[in-house]
Amino acid sequence: MINGNKVLFSGMQATGNLTLGNYLGALKNWVSLADEYECYYSVVDMHSITVRQDPAVLRKRARALLTLYIAAGIDPEKNCLYYQSHVSGHAELAWILNCFTYMGELNRMTQFKDKAAKHADNINAGLFTYPVLMAADILLYQADVVPVGIDQMQHLELTRDIAQRFNAIYGDVFTVPQAYVGKVGAKIMSLQDPAKKMSKSDENPNASIYLMDDADTIRRKCKRAVTDSEGIILYRDEQPGVKNLLDIYCACTGKAPEEAVKEFEGCGYGQLKEAVGDAVVGVLEPLQTRFKELEKDKAYIDTIIKNNAERAAYTASKTLRKVQKKVGFPERVR
Ligand code: ATP
Ligand code: LTN
């Protein structure tokens, strides 16, 4: 709780181009939850360097991501949008929490296993302790709720375990957070392989719709989406390609899957793909227009970055001081 309001924390990495999966699984929920909570939305650039980055590209993408948060509809005056690296408390708390996290727990993390396999030449300690930094992000702001896609649930469970472990030793220091997973769009799958999630690091550009894709590209990618030979539009696991298209359609239009299935009764896959393309364009075009406008207003974005970093640092320092005292660090002499 901050000023009597429940707190929400979430973050996204500025690596790669954001996909429709990132938008429907995460960003869109952030916007809808913003009115109910005191919200902190971070660009988690410290997490990004667990994989090698080109510094100039990372800087550019981090700024674009923060701008995109605003373009998606998050009001930066009411919500705190900031760069993780601008608040040193994240690293400080992460160190302390490292000492309350077991190797065995981190060894079980599937994201670590996946990323270690993908970056076999750079399995660094940061990649291993990535979930601890994520726990620090969340616990630093005493977050009650954390909206994420399904793939981040394991990290959130670990965060809860760390918080409970710490509280059991030192008393009620941390709020134990809850995950918030949206009903639709929680896991958008690749358009080329519906068994895999749509991911910004997918090498096949046809597998993902990028938030900045133009209308023609979006429609073309939908048209090429892999389906099946059943020839019937039903929302079921046996037809993962069609199910994914229906999921995208529903997440973009706000319709329920049963409603969509009824709407497409008797239609062919071509018609479904066309409708999905239109629905996606309808959602992404306004976002792109707003992004392009905002991007030009350099001074405005700079002010947001400065003010929100100060706001975040203030809240973070309150938790950090409390934690430092609990673990036995000497009081500061003033
Ligand atoms: P990478 O390919 O680099 O692993 P990613 O596309 O999986 O990246 P993240 O930065 O890990 O994206 O995720 C940002 C947010 O978007 C997270 O909350 C995550 O759960 C959500 N998300 C990512 N991909 C999808 C998807 N396909 N469907 C729904 N939500 C998703
Ligand atoms: N690990 C997340 C990004 C992330 C995050 C967070 C999400 C870092 N810190 C705190 C929610 C809360 C990812 O890869 N999507």
mmCIF file of C-alpha atoms and ligand atoms in Angstrom:
data_model
loop_
_atom_site.group_PDB
_atom_site.id
_atom_site.type_symbol
_atom_site.label_atom_id
_atom_site.label_comp_id
_atom_site.label_asym_id
_atom_site.label_seq_id
_atom_site.Cartn_x
_atom_site.Cartn_y
_atom_site.Cartn_z
ATOM 1 C CA MET A 1 0.000 0.000 0.000
ATOM 2 C CA ILE A 2 1.172 3.505 -0.819
ATOM 3 C CA ASN A 3 -0.995 6.383 0.418
ATOM 4 C CA GLY A 4 -3.833 3.929 0.978
ATOM 5 C CA ASN A 5 -3.693 2.664 -2.614
ATOM 6 C CA LYS A 6 -2.824 -0.814 -3.758
ATOM 7 C CA VAL A 7 0.392 -0.939 -5.758
ATOM 8 C CA LEU A 8 1.031 -2.474 -9.158
ATOM 9 C CA PHE A 9 4.476 -3.141 -10.579
ATOM 10 C CA SER A 10 5.469 -4.450 -13.978
ATOM 11 C CA GLY A 11 8.360 -4.200 -16.356
ATOM 12 C CA MET A 12 9.441 -5.036 -19.852
ATOM 13 C CA GLN A 13 12.808 -5.455 -21.477
ATOM 14 C CA ALA A 14 13.880 -3.165 -24.257
ATOM 15 C CA THR A 15 15.405 -5.970 -26.253
ATOM 16 C CA GLY A 16 14.143 -6.608 -29.766
ATOM 17 C CA ASN A 17 11.045 -5.187 -31.344
ATOM 18 C CA LEU A 18 7.909 -5.557 -29.293
ATOM 19 C CA THR A 19 5.352 -8.008 -30.633
ATOM 20 C CA LEU A 20 1.601 -8.265 -30.545
ATOM 21 C CA GLY A 21 2.153 -10.904 -27.813
ATOM 22 C CA ASN A 22 3.853 -8.308 -25.602
ATOM 23 C CA TYR A 23 1.001 -5.910 -26.223
ATOM 24 C CA LEU A 24 -1.928 -8.282 -25.712
ATOM 25 C CA GLY A 25 -0.289 -10.281 -22.919
ATOM 26 C CA ALA A 26 1.123 -7.382 -20.946
ATOM 27 C CA LEU A 27 0.860 -3.755 -22.095
ATOM 28 C CA LYS A 28 -2.872 -3.815 -22.798
ATOM 29 C CA ASN A 29 -3.579 -5.067 -19.254
ATOM 30 C CA TRP A 30 -1.302 -2.407 -17.832
ATOM 31 C CA VAL A 31 -3.487 0.239 -19.404
ATOM 32 C CA SER A 32 -6.722 -1.241 -18.118
ATOM 33 C CA LEU A 33 -5.370 -1.629 -14.572
ATOM 34 C CA ALA A 34 -3.825 1.820 -14.341
ATOM 35 C CA ASP A 35 -6.889 3.483 -12.823
ATOM 36 C CA GLU A 36 -7.250 1.017 -9.980
ATOM 37 C CA TYR A 37 -3.719 1.042 -8.613
ATOM 38 C CA GLU A 38 -0.702 3.150 -7.825
ATOM 39 C CA CYS A 39 1.353 1.923 -10.784
ATOM 40 C CA TYR A 40 5.060 1.537 -11.455
ATOM 41 C CA TYR A 41 5.964 0.533 -14.999
ATOM 42 C CA SER A 42 9.652 0.080 -15.530
ATOM 43 C CA VAL A 43 11.845 -0.300 -18.587
ATOM 44 C CA VAL A 44 14.059 -3.011 -17.128
ATOM 45 C CA ASP A 45 17.311 -2.153 -18.849
ATOM 46 C CA MET A 46 19.412 -3.798 -16.130
ATOM 47 C CA HIS A 47 17.805 -7.112 -17.021
ATOM 48 C CA SER A 48 18.637 -6.544 -20.677
ATOM 49 C CA ILE A 49 22.395 -6.703 -20.207
ATOM 50 C CA THR A 50 22.177 -10.337 -19.056
ATOM 51 C CA VAL A 51 22.430 -10.856 -22.824
ATOM 52 C CA ARG A 52 25.058 -8.891 -24.810
ATOM 53 C CA GLN A 53 23.688 -5.620 -26.141
ATOM 54 C CA ASP A 54 24.925 -2.921 -28.461
ATOM 55 C CA PRO A 55 24.936 0.109 -26.083
ATOM 56 C CA ALA A 56 23.616 2.599 -28.638
ATOM 57 C CA VAL A 57 20.837 0.248 -29.692
ATOM 58 C CA LEU A 58 19.852 -0.531 -26.099
ATOM 59 C CA ARG A 59 19.651 3.175 -25.243
ATOM 60 C CA LYS A 60 17.507 3.876 -28.282
ATOM 61 C CA ARG A 61 15.197 0.941 -27.651
ATOM 62 C CA ALA A 62 14.808 1.783 -23.972
ATOM 63 C CA ARG A 63 13.594 5.248 -24.861
ATOM 64 C CA ALA A 64 11.294 3.896 -27.547
ATOM 65 C CA LEU A 65 9.816 1.441 -25.052
ATOM 66 C CA LEU A 66 9.122 4.141 -22.497
ATOM 67 C CA THR A 67 7.494 6.211 -25.240
ATOM 68 C CA LEU A 68 5.466 3.192 -26.264
ATOM 69 C CA TYR A 69 4.127 2.802 -22.719
ATOM 70 C CA ILE A 70 2.695 6.302 -23.053
ATOM 71 C CA ALA A 71 1.485 5.704 -26.622
ATOM 72 C CA ALA A 72 -0.360 2.595 -25.420
ATOM 73 C CA GLY A 73 -2.400 4.797 -23.115
ATOM 74 C CA ILE A 74 -0.588 4.886 -19.772
ATOM 75 C CA ASP A 75 -0.765 8.385 -18.327
ATOM 76 C CA PRO A 76 2.777 9.321 -17.206
ATOM 77 C CA GLU A 77 1.478 12.015 -14.858
ATOM 78 C CA LYS A 78 -0.578 9.537 -12.859
ATOM 79 C CA ASN A 79 1.651 6.483 -13.214
ATOM 80 C CA CYS A 80 5.346 6.110 -12.655
ATOM 81 C CA LEU A 81 7.139 5.187 -15.897
ATOM 82 C CA TYR A 82 10.879 4.994 -15.465
ATOM 83 C CA TYR A 83 14.166 3.247 -16.313
ATOM 84 C CA GLN A 84 15.222 0.582 -13.824
ATOM 85 C CA SER A 85 18.857 1.722 -14.097
ATOM 86 C CA HIS A 86 17.907 5.197 -12.830
ATOM 87 C CA VAL A 87 16.953 3.832 -9.417
ATOM 88 C CA SER A 88 19.971 2.303 -7.698
ATOM 89 C CA GLY A 89 17.762 0.614 -5.095
ATOM 90 C CA HIS A 90 17.005 -2.202 -7.542
ATOM 91 C CA ALA A 91 20.608 -3.373 -7.547
ATOM 92 C CA GLU A 92 21.014 -2.805 -3.820
ATOM 93 C CA LEU A 93 17.962 -4.841 -2.871
ATOM 94 C CA ALA A 94 18.831 -7.517 -5.433
ATOM 95 C CA TRP A 95 22.146 -8.085 -3.658
ATOM 96 C CA ILE A 96 20.427 -8.581 -0.316
ATOM 97 C CA LEU A 97 17.802 -10.891 -1.814
ATOM 98 C CA ASN A 98 20.564 -12.919 -3.493
ATOM 99 C CA CYS A 99 21.527 -13.926 0.019
ATOM 100 C CA PHE A 100 17.993 -15.234 0.611
ATOM 101 C CA THR A 101 17.671 -17.230 -2.602
ATOM 102 C CA TYR A 102 18.931 -20.765 -3.104
ATOM 103 C CA MET A 103 20.967 -22.018 -6.036
ATOM 104 C CA GLY A 104 18.525 -24.917 -6.372
ATOM 105 C CA GLU A 105 15.640 -22.496 -6.853
ATOM 106 C CA LEU A 106 17.418 -20.576 -9.586
ATOM 107 C CA ASN A 107 18.518 -23.805 -11.255
ATOM 108 C CA ARG A 108 14.888 -24.747 -11.773
ATOM 109 C CA MET A 109 13.952 -21.588 -13.687
ATOM 110 C CA THR A 110 12.912 -22.527 -17.206
ATOM 111 C CA GLN A 111 13.717 -19.088 -18.637
ATOM 112 C CA PHE A 112 17.301 -19.494 -17.410
ATOM 113 C CA LYS A 113 17.551 -22.916 -19.024
ATOM 114 C CA ASP A 114 16.133 -21.588 -22.310
ATOM 115 C CA LYS A 115 18.346 -18.511 -22.389
ATOM 116 C CA ALA A 116 21.448 -20.455 -21.334
ATOM 117 C CA ALA A 117 20.842 -22.846 -24.222
ATOM 118 C CA LYS A 118 20.367 -19.941 -26.625
ATOM 119 C CA HIS A 119 23.439 -18.020 -25.416
ATOM 120 C CA ALA A 120 25.774 -20.917 -24.642
ATOM 121 C CA ASP A 121 28.827 -18.671 -25.115
ATOM 122 C CA ASN A 122 27.688 -16.227 -22.407
ATOM 123 C CA ILE A 123 26.061 -18.004 -19.471
ATOM 124 C CA ASN A 124 26.856 -15.233 -17.004
ATOM 125 C CA ALA A 125 25.947 -14.959 -13.327
ATOM 126 C CA GLY A 126 23.502 -12.154 -14.132
ATOM 127 C CA LEU A 127 21.500 -14.472 -16.348
ATOM 128 C CA PHE A 128 21.355 -16.925 -13.454
ATOM 129 C CA THR A 129 20.306 -14.366 -10.834
ATOM 130 C CA TYR A 130 17.956 -12.530 -13.221
ATOM 131 C CA PRO A 131 14.881 -13.676 -11.226
ATOM 132 C CA VAL A 132 16.334 -12.185 -8.025
ATOM 133 C CA LEU A 133 16.628 -8.775 -9.664
ATOM 134 C CA MET A 134 13.032 -9.208 -10.808
ATOM 135 C CA ALA A 135 12.004 -10.011 -7.222
ATOM 136 C CA ALA A 136 13.814 -6.861 -6.079
ATOM 137 C CA ASP A 137 11.936 -4.788 -8.689
ATOM 138 C CA ILE A 138 8.616 -5.966 -7.360
ATOM 139 C CA LEU A 139 9.327 -6.019 -3.616
ATOM 140 C CA LEU A 140 11.020 -2.621 -3.613
ATOM 141 C CA TYR A 141 7.660 -0.973 -4.332
ATOM 142 C CA GLN A 142 5.655 -3.270 -2.020
ATOM 143 C CA ALA A 143 3.596 -4.284 -5.048
ATOM 144 C CA ASP A 144 0.297 -6.044 -4.440
ATOM 145 C CA VAL A 145 -0.194 -7.080 -8.030
ATOM 146 C CA VAL A 146 2.079 -7.831 -10.989
ATOM 147 C CA PRO A 147 0.525 -8.151 -14.451
ATOM 148 C CA VAL A 148 2.560 -10.561 -16.592
ATOM 149 C CA GLY A 149 2.106 -13.140 -19.310
ATOM 150 C CA ILE A 150 1.991 -16.824 -18.340
ATOM 151 C CA ASP A 151 5.685 -17.283 -19.133
ATOM 152 C CA GLN A 152 6.647 -15.125 -16.132
ATOM 153 C CA MET A 153 4.575 -17.021 -13.540
ATOM 154 C CA GLN A 154 7.521 -19.100 -12.353
ATOM 155 C CA HIS A 155 9.517 -15.946 -11.600
ATOM 156 C CA LEU A 156 6.588 -14.520 -9.720
ATOM 157 C CA GLU A 157 6.237 -17.650 -7.603
ATOM 158 C CA LEU A 158 9.916 -17.330 -6.711
ATOM 159 C CA THR A 159 9.378 -13.675 -5.769
ATOM 160 C CA ARG A 160 6.587 -14.722 -3.425
ATOM 161 C CA ASP A 161 8.786 -17.420 -1.862
ATOM 162 C CA ILE A 162 11.632 -14.964 -1.292
ATOM 163 C CA ALA A 163 9.259 -12.400 0.253
ATOM 164 C CA GLN A 164 7.706 -14.984 2.557
ATOM 165 C CA ARG A 165 11.101 -16.328 3.575
ATOM 166 C CA PHE A 166 12.350 -12.848 4.402
ATOM 167 C CA ASN A 167 9.160 -11.960 6.292
ATOM 168 C CA ALA A 168 9.346 -15.188 8.296
ATOM 169 C CA ILE A 169 12.766 -14.140 9.595
ATOM 170 C CA TYR A 170 12.349 -10.382 10.022
ATOM 171 C CA GLY A 171 8.634 -9.733 10.401
ATOM 172 C CA ASP A 172 6.296 -8.182 7.852
ATOM 173 C CA VAL A 173 8.738 -6.306 5.658
ATOM 174 C CA PHE A 174 7.470 -7.119 2.162
ATOM 175 C CA THR A 175 4.032 -7.258 0.635
ATOM 176 C CA VAL A 176 3.646 -10.703 -0.924
ATOM 177 C CA PRO A 177 2.593 -9.949 -4.526
ATOM 178 C CA GLN A 178 -0.046 -11.641 -6.649
ATOM 179 C CA ALA A 179 0.296 -12.262 -10.366
ATOM 180 C CA TYR A 180 -2.323 -10.844 -12.669
ATOM 181 C CA VAL A 181 -2.762 -12.791 -15.870
ATOM 182 C CA GLY A 182 -5.344 -11.460 -18.321
ATOM 183 C CA LYS A 183 -8.182 -13.736 -19.426
ATOM 184 C CA VAL A 184 -7.521 -13.343 -23.144
ATOM 185 C CA GLY A 185 -4.176 -12.870 -24.811
ATOM 186 C CA ALA A 186 -2.135 -14.316 -21.926
ATOM 187 C CA LYS A 187 -0.224 -16.466 -24.373
ATOM 188 C CA ILE A 188 -0.224 -15.471 -28.010
ATOM 189 C CA MET A 189 1.472 -18.130 -30.099
ATOM 190 C CA SER A 190 3.794 -17.874 -33.088
ATOM 191 C CA LEU A 191 1.941 -17.462 -36.389
ATOM 192 C CA GLN A 192 4.308 -19.949 -37.991
ATOM 193 C CA ASP A 193 4.407 -22.551 -35.217
ATOM 194 C CA PRO A 194 1.411 -22.400 -32.875
ATOM 195 C CA ALA A 195 3.204 -24.686 -30.417
ATOM 196 C CA LYS A 196 5.684 -21.878 -29.619
ATOM 197 C CA LYS A 197 4.896 -18.509 -28.024
ATOM 198 C CA MET A 198 5.138 -15.412 -30.186
ATOM 199 C CA SER A 199 8.485 -13.950 -29.201
ATOM 200 C CA LYS A 200 10.423 -10.858 -30.147
ATOM 201 C CA SER A 201 13.585 -12.913 -30.480
ATOM 202 C CA ASP A 202 12.080 -15.316 -33.047
ATOM 203 C CA GLU A 203 14.298 -15.447 -36.114
ATOM 204 C CA ASN A 204 11.410 -15.868 -38.548
ATOM 205 C CA PRO A 205 9.850 -12.404 -39.066
ATOM 206 C CA ASN A 206 6.589 -13.995 -40.251
ATOM 207 C CA ALA A 207 6.150 -15.692 -36.878
ATOM 208 C CA SER A 208 5.487 -12.431 -35.035
ATOM 209 C CA ILE A 209 3.496 -9.288 -35.657
ATOM 210 C CA TYR A 210 5.604 -6.361 -34.510
ATOM 211 C CA LEU A 211 3.905 -3.362 -32.963
ATOM 212 C CA MET A 212 5.424 -1.124 -35.626
ATOM 213 C CA ASP A 213 4.495 -3.311 -38.624
ATOM 214 C CA ASP A 214 2.476 -1.410 -41.219
ATOM 215 C CA ALA A 215 -1.067 -2.440 -42.138
ATOM 216 C CA ASP A 216 -0.040 -4.378 -45.267
ATOM 217 C CA THR A 217 2.598 -6.350 -43.409
ATOM 218 C CA ILE A 218 0.155 -7.193 -40.615
ATOM 219 C CA ARG A 219 -2.467 -8.424 -43.097
ATOM 220 C CA ARG A 220 0.128 -10.428 -45.030
ATOM 221 C CA LYS A 221 1.456 -12.111 -41.869
ATOM 222 C CA CYS A 222 -2.088 -13.032 -40.816
ATOM 223 C CA LYS A 223 -2.815 -14.447 -44.248
ATOM 224 C CA ARG A 224 0.298 -16.629 -44.031
ATOM 225 C CA ALA A 225 -0.462 -17.895 -40.531
ATOM 226 C CA VAL A 226 -0.204 -21.665 -40.164
ATOM 227 C CA THR A 227 -3.584 -23.352 -39.557
ATOM 228 C CA ASP A 228 -4.628 -26.970 -40.281
ATOM 229 C CA SER A 229 -6.571 -29.066 -42.757
ATOM 230 C CA GLU A 230 -9.756 -29.429 -40.669
ATOM 231 C CA GLY A 231 -11.473 -26.586 -42.502
ATOM 232 C CA ILE A 232 -13.723 -25.685 -39.574
ATOM 233 C CA ILE A 233 -13.415 -22.742 -37.189
ATOM 234 C CA LEU A 234 -13.633 -23.982 -33.614
ATOM 235 C CA TYR A 235 -11.922 -22.823 -30.425
ATOM 236 C CA ARG A 236 -10.156 -25.969 -29.266
ATOM 237 C CA ASP A 237 -6.694 -27.293 -28.461
ATOM 238 C CA GLU A 238 -6.757 -29.744 -31.385
ATOM 239 C CA GLN A 239 -6.594 -26.732 -33.742
ATOM 240 C CA PRO A 240 -3.841 -24.613 -32.167
ATOM 241 C CA GLY A 241 -3.347 -22.355 -35.194
ATOM 242 C CA VAL A 242 -7.036 -21.484 -35.484
ATOM 243 C CA LYS A 243 -7.317 -21.145 -31.699
ATOM 244 C CA ASN A 244 -4.452 -18.673 -31.701
ATOM 245 C CA LEU A 245 -6.069 -16.605 -34.459
ATOM 246 C CA LEU A 246 -9.315 -16.567 -32.474
ATOM 247 C CA ASP A 247 -7.398 -15.558 -29.348
ATOM 248 C CA ILE A 248 -5.813 -12.653 -31.213
ATOM 249 C CA TYR A 249 -9.179 -11.672 -32.672
ATOM 250 C CA CYS A 250 -10.868 -11.763 -29.247
ATOM 251 C CA ALA A 251 -8.093 -9.890 -27.469
ATOM 252 C CA CYS A 252 -8.257 -7.150 -30.130
ATOM 253 C CA THR A 253 -12.038 -6.852 -30.293
ATOM 254 C CA GLY A 254 -13.000 -7.626 -26.691
ATOM 255 C CA LYS A 255 -15.243 -10.474 -27.866
ATOM 256 C CA ALA A 256 -15.515 -13.847 -26.107
ATOM 257 C CA PRO A 257 -14.267 -16.955 -27.989
ATOM 258 C CA GLU A 258 -17.800 -18.460 -28.182
ATOM 259 C CA GLU A 259 -19.061 -15.228 -29.699
ATOM 260 C CA ALA A 260 -16.271 -15.260 -32.283
ATOM 261 C CA VAL A 261 -16.850 -18.912 -33.170
ATOM 262 C CA LYS A 262 -20.524 -18.107 -33.841
ATOM 263 C CA GLU A 263 -19.548 -15.114 -35.952
ATOM 264 C CA PHE A 264 -17.287 -17.253 -38.161
ATOM 265 C CA GLU A 265 -19.700 -20.158 -38.536
ATOM 266 C CA GLY A 266 -19.578 -21.368 -42.119
ATOM 267 C CA CYS A 267 -16.598 -19.147 -42.982
ATOM 268 C CA GLY A 268 -13.312 -20.363 -44.413
ATOM 269 C CA TYR A 269 -9.850 -19.785 -42.925
ATOM 270 C CA GLY A 270 -9.264 -17.019 -45.481
ATOM 271 C CA GLN A 271 -12.133 -14.978 -44.047
ATOM 272 C CA LEU A 272 -10.975 -15.581 -40.489
ATOM 273 C CA LYS A 273 -7.449 -14.433 -41.339
ATOM 274 C CA GLU A 274 -8.762 -11.329 -43.040
ATOM 275 C CA ALA A 275 -10.884 -10.437 -40.002
ATOM 276 C CA VAL A 276 -7.940 -11.024 -37.675
ATOM 277 C CA GLY A 277 -5.753 -8.780 -39.851
ATOM 278 C CA ASP A 278 -8.356 -5.999 -39.721
ATOM 279 C CA ALA A 279 -8.764 -6.345 -35.954
ATOM 280 C CA VAL A 280 -5.006 -6.130 -35.364
ATOM 281 C CA VAL A 281 -4.620 -3.131 -37.680
ATOM 282 C CA GLY A 282 -7.512 -1.462 -35.824
ATOM 283 C CA VAL A 283 -5.623 -1.785 -32.553
ATOM 284 C CA LEU A 284 -2.089 -1.042 -33.737
ATOM 285 C CA GLU A 285 -2.630 1.868 -36.113
ATOM 286 C CA PRO A 286 -3.756 4.394 -33.455
ATOM 287 C CA LEU A 287 -0.904 3.257 -31.210
ATOM 288 C CA GLN A 288 1.632 3.845 -33.981
ATOM 289 C CA THR A 289 0.266 7.300 -34.765
ATOM 290 C CA ARG A 290 0.469 8.350 -31.126
ATOM 291 C CA PHE A 291 3.978 6.907 -30.830
ATOM 292 C CA LYS A 292 5.217 8.923 -33.787
ATOM 293 C CA GLU A 293 3.776 12.138 -32.331
ATOM 294 C CA LEU A 294 5.252 11.539 -28.885
ATOM 295 C CA GLU A 295 8.665 10.583 -30.223
ATOM 296 C CA LYS A 296 9.027 14.067 -31.697
ATOM 297 C CA ASP A 297 8.409 15.767 -28.358
ATOM 298 C CA LYS A 298 11.847 15.238 -26.885
ATOM 299 C CA ALA A 299 11.507 17.737 -24.034
ATOM 300 C CA TYR A 300 8.250 16.208 -22.844
ATOM 301 C CA ILE A 301 9.683 12.683 -22.728
ATOM 302 C CA ASP A 302 12.799 13.987 -20.924
ATOM 303 C CA THR A 303 10.662 15.605 -18.222
ATOM 304 C CA ILE A 304 8.725 12.377 -17.717
ATOM 305 C CA ILE A 305 11.988 10.429 -17.394
ATOM 306 C CA LYS A 306 13.429 12.834 -14.837
ATOM 307 C CA ASN A 307 10.343 13.310 -12.663
ATOM 308 C CA ASN A 308 9.337 9.687 -12.558
ATOM 309 C CA ALA A 309 12.834 8.457 -11.716
ATOM 310 C CA GLU A 310 12.797 10.757 -8.686
ATOM 311 C CA ARG A 311 9.378 9.511 -7.654
ATOM 312 C CA ALA A 312 10.383 5.870 -8.008
ATOM 313 C CA ALA A 313 13.661 6.435 -6.146
ATOM 314 C CA TYR A 314 11.818 8.002 -3.213
ATOM 315 C CA THR A 315 9.479 5.010 -2.765
ATOM 316 C CA ALA A 316 12.309 2.544 -3.338
ATOM 317 C CA SER A 317 14.539 4.179 -0.733
ATOM 318 C CA LYS A 318 11.885 3.772 1.943
ATOM 319 C CA THR A 319 11.740 -0.020 1.492
ATOM 320 C CA LEU A 320 15.492 -0.284 1.096
ATOM 321 C CA ARG A 321 16.253 1.550 4.368
ATOM 322 C CA LYS A 322 13.857 -0.724 6.205
ATOM 323 C CA VAL A 323 15.451 -3.854 4.728
ATOM 324 C CA GLN A 324 18.996 -2.639 5.431
ATOM 325 C CA LYS A 325 18.089 -2.050 9.051
ATOM 326 C CA LYS A 326 16.450 -5.464 9.386
ATOM 327 C CA VAL A 327 19.475 -7.361 8.076
ATOM 328 C CA GLY A 328 21.803 -5.494 10.410
ATOM 329 C CA PHE A 329 23.546 -2.847 8.323
ATOM 330 C CA PRO A 330 24.760 0.028 10.521
ATOM 331 C CA GLU A 331 22.582 3.142 10.724
ATOM 332 C CA ARG A 332 23.788 6.089 8.661
ATOM 333 C CA VAL A 333 25.362 8.928 10.604
ATOM 334 C CA ARG A 334 23.709 12.234 9.664
HETATM 335 P P1 ATP B 1 12.186 -12.683 -25.599
HETATM 336 O O1 ATP B 1 11.812 -13.237 -26.931
HETATM 337 O O2 ATP B 1 13.381 -11.789 -25.625
HETATM 338 O O3 ATP B 1 12.200 -13.711 -24.507
HETATM 339 P P2 ATP B 1 9.493 -11.868 -25.129
HETATM 340 O O4 ATP B 1 8.848 -11.500 -26.409
HETATM 341 O O5 ATP B 1 9.160 -13.182 -24.536
HETATM 342 O O6 ATP B 1 11.036 -11.672 -25.240
HETATM 343 P P3 ATP B 1 9.494 -10.335 -22.657
HETATM 344 O O7 ATP B 1 10.279 -9.084 -22.626
HETATM 345 O O8 ATP B 1 10.077 -11.519 -21.970
HETATM 346 O O9 ATP B 1 9.115 -10.702 -24.155
HETATM 347 O O10 ATP B 1 8.063 -10.070 -22.080
HETATM 348 C C1 ATP B 1 7.439 -8.855 -21.802
HETATM 349 C C2 ATP B 1 6.034 -9.125 -21.316
HETATM 350 O O11 ATP B 1 5.239 -9.614 -22.412
HETATM 351 C C3 ATP B 1 5.928 -10.181 -20.225
HETATM 352 O O12 ATP B 1 4.961 -9.822 -19.264
HETATM 353 C C4 ATP B 1 5.508 -11.415 -20.956
HETATM 354 O O13 ATP B 1 4.811 -12.309 -20.130
HETATM 355 C C5 ATP B 1 4.634 -10.857 -22.063
HETATM 356 N N1 ATP B 1 4.656 -11.702 -23.252
HETATM 357 C C6 ATP B 1 5.724 -11.978 -24.027
HETATM 358 N N2 ATP B 1 5.394 -12.765 -25.059
HETATM 359 C C7 ATP B 1 4.062 -13.008 -24.937
HETATM 360 C C8 ATP B 1 3.110 -13.763 -25.703
HETATM 361 N N3 ATP B 1 3.481 -14.417 -26.776
HETATM 362 N N4 ATP B 1 1.832 -13.776 -25.299
HETATM 363 C C9 ATP B 1 1.449 -13.091 -24.204
HETATM 364 N N5 ATP B 1 2.294 -12.370 -23.426
HETATM 365 C C10 ATP B 1 3.577 -12.318 -23.773
HETATM 366 N N1 LTN B 2 11.299 -10.815 -16.547
HETATM 367 C C1 LTN B 2 10.307 -10.050 -17.236
HETATM 368 C C2 LTN B 2 10.551 -8.572 -17.197
HETATM 369 C C3 LTN B 2 10.553 -8.064 -15.807
HETATM 370 C C4 LTN B 2 9.427 -7.927 -14.963
HETATM 371 C C5 LTN B 2 9.925 -7.400 -13.744
HETATM 372 C C6 LTN B 2 8.071 -8.174 -15.127
HETATM 373 C C7 LTN B 2 11.639 -7.670 -15.100
HETATM 374 N N2 LTN B 2 11.264 -7.255 -13.858
HETATM 375 C C8 LTN B 2 9.077 -7.167 -12.676
HETATM 376 C C9 LTN B 2 7.237 -7.921 -14.057
HETATM 377 C C10 LTN B 2 7.743 -7.425 -12.836
HETATM 378 C C11 LTN B 2 10.280 -10.527 -18.669
HETATM 379 O O1 LTN B 2 11.223 -11.065 -19.165
HETATM 380 N N3 LTN B 2 9.217 -10.299 -19.311
#
